[in-house]
Backbone as JSON, one array per atom type, in Angstrom:
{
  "sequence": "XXXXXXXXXXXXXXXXXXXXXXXXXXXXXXXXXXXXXXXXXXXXXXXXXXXXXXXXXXXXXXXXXXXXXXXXXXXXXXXXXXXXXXXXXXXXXXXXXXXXXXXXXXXXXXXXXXXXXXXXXXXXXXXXXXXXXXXXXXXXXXXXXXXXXXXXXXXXXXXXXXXXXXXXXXXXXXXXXXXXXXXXXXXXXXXXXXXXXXXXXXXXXXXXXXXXXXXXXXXXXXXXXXXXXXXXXXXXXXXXXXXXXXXXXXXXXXXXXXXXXXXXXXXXXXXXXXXXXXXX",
  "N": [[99.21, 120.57, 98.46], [98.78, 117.53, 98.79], [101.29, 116.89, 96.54], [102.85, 118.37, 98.02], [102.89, 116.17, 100.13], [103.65, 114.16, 99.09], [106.22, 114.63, 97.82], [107.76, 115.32, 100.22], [107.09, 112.13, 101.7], [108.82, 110.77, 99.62], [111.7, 111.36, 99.6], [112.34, 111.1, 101.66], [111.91, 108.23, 101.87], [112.94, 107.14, 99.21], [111.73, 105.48, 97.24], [109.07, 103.64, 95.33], [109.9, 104.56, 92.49], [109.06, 107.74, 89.7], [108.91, 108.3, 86.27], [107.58, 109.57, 85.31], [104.72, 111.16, 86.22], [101.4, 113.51, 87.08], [98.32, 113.79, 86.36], [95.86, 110.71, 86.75], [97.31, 110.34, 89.17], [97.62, 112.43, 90.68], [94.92, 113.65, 92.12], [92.08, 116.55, 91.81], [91.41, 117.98, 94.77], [89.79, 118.42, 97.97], [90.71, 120.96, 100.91], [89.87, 119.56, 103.04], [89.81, 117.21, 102.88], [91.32, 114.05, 103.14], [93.87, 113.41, 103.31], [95.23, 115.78, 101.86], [94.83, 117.55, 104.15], [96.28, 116.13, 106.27], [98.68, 116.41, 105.3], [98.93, 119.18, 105.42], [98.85, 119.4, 108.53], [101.1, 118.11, 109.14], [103.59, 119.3, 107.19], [103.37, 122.12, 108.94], [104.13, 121.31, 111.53], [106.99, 120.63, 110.84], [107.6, 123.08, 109.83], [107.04, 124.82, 112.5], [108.82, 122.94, 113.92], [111.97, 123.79, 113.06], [111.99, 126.01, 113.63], [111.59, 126.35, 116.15], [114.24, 125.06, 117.09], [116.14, 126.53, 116.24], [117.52, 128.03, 118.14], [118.19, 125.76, 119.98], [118.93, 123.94, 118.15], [121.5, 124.08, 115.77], [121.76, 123.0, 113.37], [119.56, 121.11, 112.92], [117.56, 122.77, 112.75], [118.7, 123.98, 110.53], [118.36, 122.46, 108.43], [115.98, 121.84, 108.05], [115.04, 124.0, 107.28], [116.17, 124.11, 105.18], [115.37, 121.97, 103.24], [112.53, 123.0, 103.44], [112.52, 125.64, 101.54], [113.8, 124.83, 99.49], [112.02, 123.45, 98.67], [109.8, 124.53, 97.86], [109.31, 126.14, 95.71], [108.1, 124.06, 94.06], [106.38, 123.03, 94.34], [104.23, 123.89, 93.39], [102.71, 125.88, 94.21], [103.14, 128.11, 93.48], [103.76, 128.57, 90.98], [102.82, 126.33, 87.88], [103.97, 123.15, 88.0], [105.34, 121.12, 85.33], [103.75, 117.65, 84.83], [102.9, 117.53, 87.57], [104.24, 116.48, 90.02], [107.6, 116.27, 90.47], [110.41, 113.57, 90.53], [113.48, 114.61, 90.1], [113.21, 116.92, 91.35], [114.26, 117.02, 93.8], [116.34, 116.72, 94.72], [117.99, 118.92, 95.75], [116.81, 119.37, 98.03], [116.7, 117.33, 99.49], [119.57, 117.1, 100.34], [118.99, 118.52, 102.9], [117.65, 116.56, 104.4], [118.88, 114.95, 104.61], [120.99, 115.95, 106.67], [119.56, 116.12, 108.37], [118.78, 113.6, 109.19], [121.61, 112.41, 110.1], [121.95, 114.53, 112.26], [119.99, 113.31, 113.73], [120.56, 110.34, 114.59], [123.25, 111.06, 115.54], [122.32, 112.49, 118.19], [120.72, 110.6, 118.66], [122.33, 108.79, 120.35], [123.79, 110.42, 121.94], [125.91, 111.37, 120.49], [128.28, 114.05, 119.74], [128.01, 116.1, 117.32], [129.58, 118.13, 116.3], [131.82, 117.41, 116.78], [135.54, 116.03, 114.95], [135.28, 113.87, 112.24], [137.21, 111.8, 112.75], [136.33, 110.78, 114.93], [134.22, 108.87, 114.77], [135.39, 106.55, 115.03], [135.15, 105.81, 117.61], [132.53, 105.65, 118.1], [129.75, 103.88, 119.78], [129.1, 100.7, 118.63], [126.41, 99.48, 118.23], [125.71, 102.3, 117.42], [127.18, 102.71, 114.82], [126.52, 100.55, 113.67], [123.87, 100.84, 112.89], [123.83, 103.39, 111.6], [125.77, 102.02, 109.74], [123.38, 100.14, 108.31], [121.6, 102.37, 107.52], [123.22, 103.39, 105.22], [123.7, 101.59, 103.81], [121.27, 100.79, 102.8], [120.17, 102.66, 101.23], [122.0, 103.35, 99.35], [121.78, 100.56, 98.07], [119.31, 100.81, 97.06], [119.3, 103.02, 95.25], [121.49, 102.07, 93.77], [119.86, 99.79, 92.58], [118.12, 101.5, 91.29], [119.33, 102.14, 88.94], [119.36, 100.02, 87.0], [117.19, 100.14, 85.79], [117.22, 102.56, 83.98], [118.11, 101.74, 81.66], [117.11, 102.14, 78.48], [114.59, 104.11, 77.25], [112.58, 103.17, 77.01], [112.97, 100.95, 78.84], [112.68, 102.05, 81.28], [110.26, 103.55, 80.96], [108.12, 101.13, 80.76], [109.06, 99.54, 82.96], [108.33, 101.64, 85.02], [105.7, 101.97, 84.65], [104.12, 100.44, 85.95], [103.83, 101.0, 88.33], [103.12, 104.02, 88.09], [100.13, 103.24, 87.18], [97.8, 104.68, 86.81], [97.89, 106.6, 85.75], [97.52, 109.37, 83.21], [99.37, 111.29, 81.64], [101.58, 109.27, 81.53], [101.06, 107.02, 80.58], [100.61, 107.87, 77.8], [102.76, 108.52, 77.18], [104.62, 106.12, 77.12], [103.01, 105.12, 74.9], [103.93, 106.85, 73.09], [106.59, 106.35, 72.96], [107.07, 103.88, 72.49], [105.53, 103.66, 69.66], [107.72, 105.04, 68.01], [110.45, 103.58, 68.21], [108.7, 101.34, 66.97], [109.31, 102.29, 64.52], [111.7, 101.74, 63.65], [112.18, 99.37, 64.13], [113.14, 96.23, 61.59], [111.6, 93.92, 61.02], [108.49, 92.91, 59.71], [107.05, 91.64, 62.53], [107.66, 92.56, 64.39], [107.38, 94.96, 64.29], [104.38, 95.43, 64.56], [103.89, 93.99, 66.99], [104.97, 95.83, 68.84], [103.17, 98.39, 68.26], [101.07, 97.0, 68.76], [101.09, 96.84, 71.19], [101.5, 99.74, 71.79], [99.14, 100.49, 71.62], [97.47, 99.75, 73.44], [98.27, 100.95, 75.56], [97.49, 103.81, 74.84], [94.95, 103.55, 74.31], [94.34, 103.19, 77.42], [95.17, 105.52, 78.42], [93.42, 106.95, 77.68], [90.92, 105.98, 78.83], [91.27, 106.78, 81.44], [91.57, 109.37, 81.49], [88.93, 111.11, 79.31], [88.57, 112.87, 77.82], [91.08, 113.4, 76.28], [92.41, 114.74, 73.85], [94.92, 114.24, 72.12], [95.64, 111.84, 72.18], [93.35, 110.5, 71.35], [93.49, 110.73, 69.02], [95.75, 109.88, 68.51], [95.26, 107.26, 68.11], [93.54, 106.44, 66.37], [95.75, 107.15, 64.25], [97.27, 104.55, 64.87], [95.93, 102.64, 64.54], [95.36, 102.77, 61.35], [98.33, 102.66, 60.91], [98.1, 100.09, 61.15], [96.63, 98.49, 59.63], [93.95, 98.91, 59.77], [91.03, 100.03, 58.69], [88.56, 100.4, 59.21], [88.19, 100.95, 62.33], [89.87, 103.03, 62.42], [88.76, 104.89, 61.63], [86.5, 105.38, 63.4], [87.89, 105.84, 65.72], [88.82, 108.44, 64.55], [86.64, 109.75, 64.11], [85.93, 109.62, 67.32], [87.97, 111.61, 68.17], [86.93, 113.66, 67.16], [84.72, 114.24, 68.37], [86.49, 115.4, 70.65], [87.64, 117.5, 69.5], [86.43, 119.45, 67.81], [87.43, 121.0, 65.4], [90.22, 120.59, 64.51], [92.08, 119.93, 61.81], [93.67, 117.66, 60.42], [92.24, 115.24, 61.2], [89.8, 115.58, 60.17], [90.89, 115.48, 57.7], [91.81, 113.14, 57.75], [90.02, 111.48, 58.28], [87.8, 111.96, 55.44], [90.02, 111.33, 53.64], [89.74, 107.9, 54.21], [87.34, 107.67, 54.12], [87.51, 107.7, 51.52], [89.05, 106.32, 49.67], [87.86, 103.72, 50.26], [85.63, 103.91, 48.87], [83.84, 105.04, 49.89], [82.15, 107.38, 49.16], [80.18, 109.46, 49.47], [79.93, 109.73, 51.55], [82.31, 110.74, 52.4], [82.39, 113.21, 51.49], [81.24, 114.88, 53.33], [83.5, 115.72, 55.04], [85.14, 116.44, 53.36], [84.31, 118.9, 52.01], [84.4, 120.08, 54.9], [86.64, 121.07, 55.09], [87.55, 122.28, 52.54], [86.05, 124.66, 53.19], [87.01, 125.74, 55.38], [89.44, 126.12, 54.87], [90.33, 127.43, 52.05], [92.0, 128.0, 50.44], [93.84, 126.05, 49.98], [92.4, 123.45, 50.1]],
  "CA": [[99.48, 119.81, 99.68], [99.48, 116.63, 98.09], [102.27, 117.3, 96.0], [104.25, 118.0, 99.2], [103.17, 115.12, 101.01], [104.48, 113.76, 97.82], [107.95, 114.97, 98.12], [108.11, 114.76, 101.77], [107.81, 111.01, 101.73], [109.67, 110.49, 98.51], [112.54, 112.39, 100.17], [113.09, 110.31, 102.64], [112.13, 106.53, 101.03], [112.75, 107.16, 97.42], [110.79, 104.4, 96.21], [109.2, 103.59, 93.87], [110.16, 106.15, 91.61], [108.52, 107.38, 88.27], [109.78, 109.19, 84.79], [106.34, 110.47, 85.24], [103.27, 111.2, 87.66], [100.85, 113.69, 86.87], [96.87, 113.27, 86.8], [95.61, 111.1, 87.73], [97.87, 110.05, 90.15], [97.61, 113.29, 91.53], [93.89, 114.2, 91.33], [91.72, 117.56, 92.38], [90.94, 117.31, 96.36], [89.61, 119.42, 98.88], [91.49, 121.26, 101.9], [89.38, 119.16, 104.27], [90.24, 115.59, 102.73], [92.37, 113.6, 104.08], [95.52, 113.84, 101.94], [95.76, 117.38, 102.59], [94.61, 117.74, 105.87], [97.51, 115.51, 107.01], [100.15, 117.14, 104.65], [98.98, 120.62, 106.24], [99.24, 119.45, 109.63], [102.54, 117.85, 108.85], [104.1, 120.55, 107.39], [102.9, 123.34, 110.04], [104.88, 120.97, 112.62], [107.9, 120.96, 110.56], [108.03, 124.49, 110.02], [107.36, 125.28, 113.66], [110.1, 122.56, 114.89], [112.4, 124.47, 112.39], [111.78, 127.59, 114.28], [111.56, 126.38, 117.77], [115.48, 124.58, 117.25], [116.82, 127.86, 115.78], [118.81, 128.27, 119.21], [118.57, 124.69, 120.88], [120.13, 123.47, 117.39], [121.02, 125.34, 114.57], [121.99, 121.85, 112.12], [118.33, 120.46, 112.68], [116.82, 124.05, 111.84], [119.05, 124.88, 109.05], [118.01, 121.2, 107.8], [114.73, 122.11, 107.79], [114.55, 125.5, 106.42], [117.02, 123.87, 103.48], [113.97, 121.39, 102.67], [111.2, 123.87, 102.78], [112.71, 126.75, 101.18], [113.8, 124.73, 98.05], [111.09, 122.74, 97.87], [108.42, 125.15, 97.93], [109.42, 126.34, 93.85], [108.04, 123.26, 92.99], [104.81, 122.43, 95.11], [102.85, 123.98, 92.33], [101.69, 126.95, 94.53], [103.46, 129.81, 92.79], [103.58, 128.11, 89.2], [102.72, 124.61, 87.9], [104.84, 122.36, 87.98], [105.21, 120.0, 84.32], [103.51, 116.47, 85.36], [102.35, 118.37, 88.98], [105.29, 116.76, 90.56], [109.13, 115.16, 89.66], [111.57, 113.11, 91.6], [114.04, 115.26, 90.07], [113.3, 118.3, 91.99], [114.27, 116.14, 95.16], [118.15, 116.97, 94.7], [118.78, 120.27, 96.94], [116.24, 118.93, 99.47], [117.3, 116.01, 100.11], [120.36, 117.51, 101.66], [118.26, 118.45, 103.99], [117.19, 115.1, 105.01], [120.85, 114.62, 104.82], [121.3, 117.11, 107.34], [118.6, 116.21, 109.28], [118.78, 112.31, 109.18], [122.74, 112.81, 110.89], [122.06, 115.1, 113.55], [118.76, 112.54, 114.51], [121.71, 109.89, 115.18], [123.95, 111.65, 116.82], [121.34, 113.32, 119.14], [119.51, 109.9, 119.9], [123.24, 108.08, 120.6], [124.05, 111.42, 122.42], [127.31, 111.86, 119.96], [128.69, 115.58, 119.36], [128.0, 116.05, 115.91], [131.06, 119.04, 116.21], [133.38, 116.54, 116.88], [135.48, 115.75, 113.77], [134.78, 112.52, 111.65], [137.73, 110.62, 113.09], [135.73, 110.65, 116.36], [133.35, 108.55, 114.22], [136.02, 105.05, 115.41], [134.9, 105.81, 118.72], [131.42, 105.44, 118.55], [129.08, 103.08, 119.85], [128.89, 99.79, 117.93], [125.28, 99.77, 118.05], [125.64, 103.93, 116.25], [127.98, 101.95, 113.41], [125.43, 99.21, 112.82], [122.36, 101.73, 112.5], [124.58, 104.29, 110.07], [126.01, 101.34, 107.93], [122.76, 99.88, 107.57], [121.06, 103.12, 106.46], [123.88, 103.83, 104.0], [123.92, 100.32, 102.75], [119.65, 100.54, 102.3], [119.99, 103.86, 100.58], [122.74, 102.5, 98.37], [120.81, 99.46, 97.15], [118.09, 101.25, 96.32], [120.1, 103.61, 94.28], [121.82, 101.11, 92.39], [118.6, 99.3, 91.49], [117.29, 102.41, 90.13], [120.49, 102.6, 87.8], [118.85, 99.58, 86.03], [115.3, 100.88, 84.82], [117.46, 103.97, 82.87], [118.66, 101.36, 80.35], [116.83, 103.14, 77.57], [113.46, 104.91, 77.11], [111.47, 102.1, 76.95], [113.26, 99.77, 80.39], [112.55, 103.15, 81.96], [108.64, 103.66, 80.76], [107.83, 99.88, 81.09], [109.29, 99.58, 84.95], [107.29, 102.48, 86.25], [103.98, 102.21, 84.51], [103.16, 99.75, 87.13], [103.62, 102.08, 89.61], [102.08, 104.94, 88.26], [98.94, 102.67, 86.62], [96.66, 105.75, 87.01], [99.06, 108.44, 85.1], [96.83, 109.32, 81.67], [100.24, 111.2, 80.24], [102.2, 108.48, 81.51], [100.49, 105.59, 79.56], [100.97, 108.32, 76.7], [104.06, 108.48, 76.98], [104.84, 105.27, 76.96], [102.94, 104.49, 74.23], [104.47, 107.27, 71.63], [107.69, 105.68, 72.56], [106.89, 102.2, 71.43], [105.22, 103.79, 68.51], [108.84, 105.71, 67.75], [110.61, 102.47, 68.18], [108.41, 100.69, 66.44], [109.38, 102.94, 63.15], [112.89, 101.32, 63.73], [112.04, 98.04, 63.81], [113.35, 95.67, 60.63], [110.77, 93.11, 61.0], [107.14, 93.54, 60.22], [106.38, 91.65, 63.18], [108.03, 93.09, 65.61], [106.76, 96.56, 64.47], [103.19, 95.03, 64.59], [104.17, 93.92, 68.21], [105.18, 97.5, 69.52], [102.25, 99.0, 68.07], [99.76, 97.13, 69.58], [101.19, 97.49, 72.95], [101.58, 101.09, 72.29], [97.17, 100.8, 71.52], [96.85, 99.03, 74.82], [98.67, 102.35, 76.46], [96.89, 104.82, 74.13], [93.21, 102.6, 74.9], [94.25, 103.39, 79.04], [94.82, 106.87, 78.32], [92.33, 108.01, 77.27], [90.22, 105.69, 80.13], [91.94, 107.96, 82.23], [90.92, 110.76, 80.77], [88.34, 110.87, 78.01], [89.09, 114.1, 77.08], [92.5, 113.46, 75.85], [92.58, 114.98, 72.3], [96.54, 114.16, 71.34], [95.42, 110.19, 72.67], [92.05, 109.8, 70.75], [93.7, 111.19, 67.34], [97.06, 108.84, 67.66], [94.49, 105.62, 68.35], [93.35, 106.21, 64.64], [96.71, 106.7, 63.55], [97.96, 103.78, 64.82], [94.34, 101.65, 63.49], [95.6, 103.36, 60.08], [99.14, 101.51, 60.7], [97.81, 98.73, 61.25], [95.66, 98.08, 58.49], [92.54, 98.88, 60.28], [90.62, 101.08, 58.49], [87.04, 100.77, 59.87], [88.63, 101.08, 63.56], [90.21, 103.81, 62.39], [87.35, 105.75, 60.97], [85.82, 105.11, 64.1], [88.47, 106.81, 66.05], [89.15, 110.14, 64.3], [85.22, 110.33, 64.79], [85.82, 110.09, 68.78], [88.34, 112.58, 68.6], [85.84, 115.08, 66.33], [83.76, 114.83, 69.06], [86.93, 116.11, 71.74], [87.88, 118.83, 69.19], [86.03, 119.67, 66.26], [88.54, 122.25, 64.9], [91.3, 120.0, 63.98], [92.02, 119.58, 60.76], [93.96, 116.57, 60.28], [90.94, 114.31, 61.91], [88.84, 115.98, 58.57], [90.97, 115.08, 56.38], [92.21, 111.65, 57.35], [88.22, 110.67, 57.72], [87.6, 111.86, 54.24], [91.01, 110.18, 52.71], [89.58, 107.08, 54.49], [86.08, 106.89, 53.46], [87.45, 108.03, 49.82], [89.79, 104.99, 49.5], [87.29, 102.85, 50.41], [84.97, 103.56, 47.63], [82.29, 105.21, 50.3], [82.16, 109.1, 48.48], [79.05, 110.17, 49.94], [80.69, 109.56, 53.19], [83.64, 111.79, 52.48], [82.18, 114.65, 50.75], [81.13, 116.36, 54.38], [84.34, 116.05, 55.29], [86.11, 117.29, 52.51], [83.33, 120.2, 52.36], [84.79, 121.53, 55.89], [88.08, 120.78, 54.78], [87.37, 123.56, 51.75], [85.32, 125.9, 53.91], [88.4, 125.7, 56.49], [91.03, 126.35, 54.49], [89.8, 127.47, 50.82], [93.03, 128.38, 49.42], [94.33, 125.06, 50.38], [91.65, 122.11, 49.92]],
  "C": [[99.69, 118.32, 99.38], [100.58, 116.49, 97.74], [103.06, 116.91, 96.94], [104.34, 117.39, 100.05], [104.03, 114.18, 100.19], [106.24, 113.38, 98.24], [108.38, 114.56, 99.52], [108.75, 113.07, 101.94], [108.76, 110.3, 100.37], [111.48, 110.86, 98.84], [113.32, 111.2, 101.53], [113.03, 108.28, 102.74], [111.99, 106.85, 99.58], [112.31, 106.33, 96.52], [109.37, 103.87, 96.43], [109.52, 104.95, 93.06], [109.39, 106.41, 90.58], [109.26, 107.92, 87.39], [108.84, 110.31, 84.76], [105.16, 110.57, 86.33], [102.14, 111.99, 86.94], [99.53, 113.39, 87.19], [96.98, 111.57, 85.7], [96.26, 110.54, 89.11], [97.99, 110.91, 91.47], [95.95, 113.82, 90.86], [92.93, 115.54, 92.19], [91.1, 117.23, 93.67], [90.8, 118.59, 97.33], [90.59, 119.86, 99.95], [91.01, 120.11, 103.15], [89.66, 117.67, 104.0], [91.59, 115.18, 103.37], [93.65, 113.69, 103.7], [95.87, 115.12, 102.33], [95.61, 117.9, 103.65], [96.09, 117.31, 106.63], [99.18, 116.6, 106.45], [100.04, 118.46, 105.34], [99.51, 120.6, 107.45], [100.83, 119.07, 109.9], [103.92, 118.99, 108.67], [103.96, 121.86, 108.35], [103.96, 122.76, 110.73], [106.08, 120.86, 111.95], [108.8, 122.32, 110.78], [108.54, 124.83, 111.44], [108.57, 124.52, 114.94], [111.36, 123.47, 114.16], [112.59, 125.26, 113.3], [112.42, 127.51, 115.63], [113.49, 125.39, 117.98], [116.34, 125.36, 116.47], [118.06, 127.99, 116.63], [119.04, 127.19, 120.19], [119.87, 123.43, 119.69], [120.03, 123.88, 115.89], [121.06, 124.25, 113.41], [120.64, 121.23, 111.91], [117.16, 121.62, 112.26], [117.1, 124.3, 110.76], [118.43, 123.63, 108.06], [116.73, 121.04, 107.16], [114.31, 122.88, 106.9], [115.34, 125.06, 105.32], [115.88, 123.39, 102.84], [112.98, 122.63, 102.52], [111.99, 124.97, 101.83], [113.51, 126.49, 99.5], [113.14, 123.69, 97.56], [109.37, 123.13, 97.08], [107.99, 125.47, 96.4], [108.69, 125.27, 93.59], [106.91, 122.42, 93.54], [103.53, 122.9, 94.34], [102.04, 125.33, 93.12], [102.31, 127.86, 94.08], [103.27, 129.65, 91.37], [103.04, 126.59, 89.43], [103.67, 124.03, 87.48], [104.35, 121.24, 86.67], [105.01, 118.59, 84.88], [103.07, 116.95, 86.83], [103.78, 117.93, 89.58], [106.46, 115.92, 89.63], [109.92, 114.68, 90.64], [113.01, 114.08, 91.84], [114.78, 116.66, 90.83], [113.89, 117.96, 93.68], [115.49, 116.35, 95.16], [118.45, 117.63, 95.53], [117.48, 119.7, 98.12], [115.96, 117.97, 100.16], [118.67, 115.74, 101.11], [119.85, 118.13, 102.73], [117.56, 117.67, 105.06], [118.23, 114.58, 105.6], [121.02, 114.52, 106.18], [120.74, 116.61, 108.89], [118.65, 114.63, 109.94], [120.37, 112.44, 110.21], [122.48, 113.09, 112.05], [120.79, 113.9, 114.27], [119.82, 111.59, 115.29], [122.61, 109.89, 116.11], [123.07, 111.87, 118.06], [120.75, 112.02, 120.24], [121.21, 108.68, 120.37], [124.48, 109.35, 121.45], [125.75, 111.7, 121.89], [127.14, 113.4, 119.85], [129.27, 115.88, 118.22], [128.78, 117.5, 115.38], [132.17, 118.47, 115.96], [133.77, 116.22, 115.45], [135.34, 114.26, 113.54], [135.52, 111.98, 112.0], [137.47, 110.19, 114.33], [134.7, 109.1, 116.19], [133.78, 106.58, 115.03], [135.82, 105.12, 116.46], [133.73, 105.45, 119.69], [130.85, 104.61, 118.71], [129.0, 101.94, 119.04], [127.12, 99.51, 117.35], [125.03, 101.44, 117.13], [126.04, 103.62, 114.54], [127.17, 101.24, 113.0], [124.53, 100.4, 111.96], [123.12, 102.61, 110.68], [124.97, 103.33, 108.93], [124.82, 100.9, 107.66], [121.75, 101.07, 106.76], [121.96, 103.85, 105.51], [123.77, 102.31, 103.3], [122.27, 100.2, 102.02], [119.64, 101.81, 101.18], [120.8, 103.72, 99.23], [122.54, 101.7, 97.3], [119.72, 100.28, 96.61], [118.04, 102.4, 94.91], [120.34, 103.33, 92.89], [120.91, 100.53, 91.77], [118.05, 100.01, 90.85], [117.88, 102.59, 89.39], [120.0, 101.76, 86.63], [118.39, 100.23, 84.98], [115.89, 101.82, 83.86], [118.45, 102.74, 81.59], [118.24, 101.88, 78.98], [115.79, 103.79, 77.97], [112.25, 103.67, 77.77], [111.69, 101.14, 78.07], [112.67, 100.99, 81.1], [111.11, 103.48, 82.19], [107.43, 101.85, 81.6], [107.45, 99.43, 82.96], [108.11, 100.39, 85.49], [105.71, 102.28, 85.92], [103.23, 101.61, 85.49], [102.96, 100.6, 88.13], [102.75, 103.37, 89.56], [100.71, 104.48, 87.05], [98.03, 104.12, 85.96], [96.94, 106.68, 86.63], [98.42, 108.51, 83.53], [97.95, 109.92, 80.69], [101.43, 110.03, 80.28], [102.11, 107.33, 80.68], [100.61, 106.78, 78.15], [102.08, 108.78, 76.13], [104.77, 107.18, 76.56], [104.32, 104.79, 75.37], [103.31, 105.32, 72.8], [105.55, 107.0, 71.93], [107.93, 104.52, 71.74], [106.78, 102.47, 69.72], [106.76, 104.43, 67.41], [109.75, 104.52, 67.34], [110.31, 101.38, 67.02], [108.9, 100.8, 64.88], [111.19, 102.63, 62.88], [113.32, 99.49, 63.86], [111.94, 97.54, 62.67], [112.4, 94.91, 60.68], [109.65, 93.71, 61.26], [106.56, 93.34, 61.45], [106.29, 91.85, 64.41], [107.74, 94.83, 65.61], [105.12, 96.22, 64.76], [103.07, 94.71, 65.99], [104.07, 95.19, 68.98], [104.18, 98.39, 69.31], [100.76, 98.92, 68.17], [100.01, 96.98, 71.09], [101.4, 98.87, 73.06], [99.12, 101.42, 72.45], [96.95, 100.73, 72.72], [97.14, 100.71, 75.57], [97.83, 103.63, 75.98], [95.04, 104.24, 74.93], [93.26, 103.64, 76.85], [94.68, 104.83, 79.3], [94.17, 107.65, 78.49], [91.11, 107.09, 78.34], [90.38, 106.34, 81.12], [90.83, 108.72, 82.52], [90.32, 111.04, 79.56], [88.55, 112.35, 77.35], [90.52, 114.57, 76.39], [92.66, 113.37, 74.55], [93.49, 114.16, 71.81], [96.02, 112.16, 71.1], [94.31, 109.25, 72.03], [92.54, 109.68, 69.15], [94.86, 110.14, 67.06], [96.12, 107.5, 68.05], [94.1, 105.56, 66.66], [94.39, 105.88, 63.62], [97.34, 105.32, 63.34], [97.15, 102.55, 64.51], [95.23, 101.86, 61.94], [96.95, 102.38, 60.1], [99.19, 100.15, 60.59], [97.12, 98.19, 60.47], [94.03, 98.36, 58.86], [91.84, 99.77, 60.2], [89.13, 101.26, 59.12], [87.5, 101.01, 61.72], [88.98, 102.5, 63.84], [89.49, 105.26, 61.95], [86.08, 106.22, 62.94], [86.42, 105.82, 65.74], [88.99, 107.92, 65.74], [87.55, 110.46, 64.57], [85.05, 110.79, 66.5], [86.14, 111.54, 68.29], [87.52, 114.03, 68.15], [85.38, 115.64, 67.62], [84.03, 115.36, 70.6], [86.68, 117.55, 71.38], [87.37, 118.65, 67.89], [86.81, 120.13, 65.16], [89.4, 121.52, 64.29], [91.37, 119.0, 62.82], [92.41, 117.98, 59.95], [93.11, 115.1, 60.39], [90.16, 114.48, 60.41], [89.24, 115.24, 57.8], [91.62, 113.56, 56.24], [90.51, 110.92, 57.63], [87.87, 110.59, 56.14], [88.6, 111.23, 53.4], [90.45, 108.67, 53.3], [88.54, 106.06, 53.98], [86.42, 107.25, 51.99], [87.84, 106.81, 49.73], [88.99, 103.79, 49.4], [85.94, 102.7, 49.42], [83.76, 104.62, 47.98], [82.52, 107.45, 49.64], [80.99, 109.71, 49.32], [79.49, 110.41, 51.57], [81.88, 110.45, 53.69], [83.1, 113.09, 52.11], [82.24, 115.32, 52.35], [82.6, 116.77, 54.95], [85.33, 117.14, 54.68], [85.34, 118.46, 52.33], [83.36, 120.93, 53.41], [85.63, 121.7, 55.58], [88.1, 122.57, 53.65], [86.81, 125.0, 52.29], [86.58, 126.02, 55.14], [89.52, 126.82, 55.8], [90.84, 126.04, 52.49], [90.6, 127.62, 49.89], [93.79, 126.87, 49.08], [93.8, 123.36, 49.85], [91.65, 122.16, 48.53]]
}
């Protein structure tokens, strides 16, 4: 229900937009909270205007039943939806808004939305204002979103503000930088990108402390950075998401070996062999 209060108003003001959403932007909530309470009652009265303009008008029913009936795939109640929701999925039911947004017009400027479009030079001056300015608002808002897709990174940057509170969003963001960064000619502009990808990795995992993938690249990117006691210090978090994972073992024990401390590595390298005996 969220979700499709989500879409609902996204659907009909498309902004802000994201690349991403997810938790916790979207986070676990009762039927009786307020968020879903409203989206229930909301939708119910959709549906049932839907229904009840079946035979008073069939363009503001079919408008309706276009929106629900291809938005429902993707409300997360039959499957889950990747990130819970996407702007993306907003394409086929948005002609429905289309649909629906038109006939409102006509209806409240009592035009006869049969008539054909060269009827359109006939209408009201006050009907012409309203229509050009919601094609000219819908327009702008369009084009400004054409910016933000300049690459990966104008695209990640822009929205994070918006979705602050997104734990794979800030991890997204910050294995782009880190990607990036491995393309950068200058040390100190890779040294740049890779501690603003920490800052995103750091708010990640504030998020969500349980974020394996997010605790294990904070070491890595300590390890790029020259920072080996930091980095020692984060493959230990992540031990203590997932024990199991090997890589964490064995970049602790290459860490404390290097550094001279042996007694410090042996346990490691001692699961490392009991792991994987053919191997260590």
């Amino acid at each position: 229900l969220q979700v499709m209060l989500h879409y609902f108003t996204k659907t009909i003001l498309p902004y802000p937009l994201s690349f991403y959403y997810g938790y916790k932007v979207f986070k676990p909530a009762k039927l009786t909270d307020a968020i879903p309470l409203v989206s229930l009652v909301l939708h119910l009265l959709l549906l049932l205007t839907g229904i009840a303009f079946i035979k008073k008008n069939k363009a503001v029913s079919f408008s309706l039943f276009i929106y629900f009936v291809t938005i429902l795939p993707f409300s997360n109640l039959f499957i889950s939806v990747p990130g819970v929701a996407a702007d993306r999925f907003l394409l086929v039911p948005s002609i429905g808004w289309c649909i629906l947004l038109a006939q409102l017009l006509f209806l409240l400027w009592k035009q006869n939305s049969q008539a054909p479009v060269s009827d359109f030079s006939n209408a009201p001056k006050a009907f012409k204002y309203v229509f050009g300015a919601i094609l000219c608002f819908y327009s702008v808002i369009t084009i400004a979103r054409n910016f933000n897709w300049k690459d990966d990174l104008t695209l990640f940057r822009h929205d994070i503000e918006y979705v602050n509170n997104s734990a794979q969003a800030h991890n997204l963001l910050a294995l782009h930088l880190m990607q990036h960064s491995e393309k950068e000619p200058g040390a100190a502009e890779q040294t740049a990108l890779k501690q603003e990808a920490m800052l995103h990795f750091k708010k990640a995992l504030e998020i969500y402390p349980p974020f394996f993938n997010v605790a294990y690249d904070i070491g890595r990117v300590y390890i790029s950075l020259n920072m080996p006691d930091s980095a020692i210090i984060a493959f230990k978090h992540s031990l203590t998401i997932d024990t199991s994972f090997i890589d964490a073992h064995l970049n602790l024990a290459g860490l404390y070996f290097s550094r001279g401390k042996l007694n410090d590595a042996i346990p490691y390298y001692a699961h490392l062999i009991n792991v994987l005996p053919t191997e260590a």
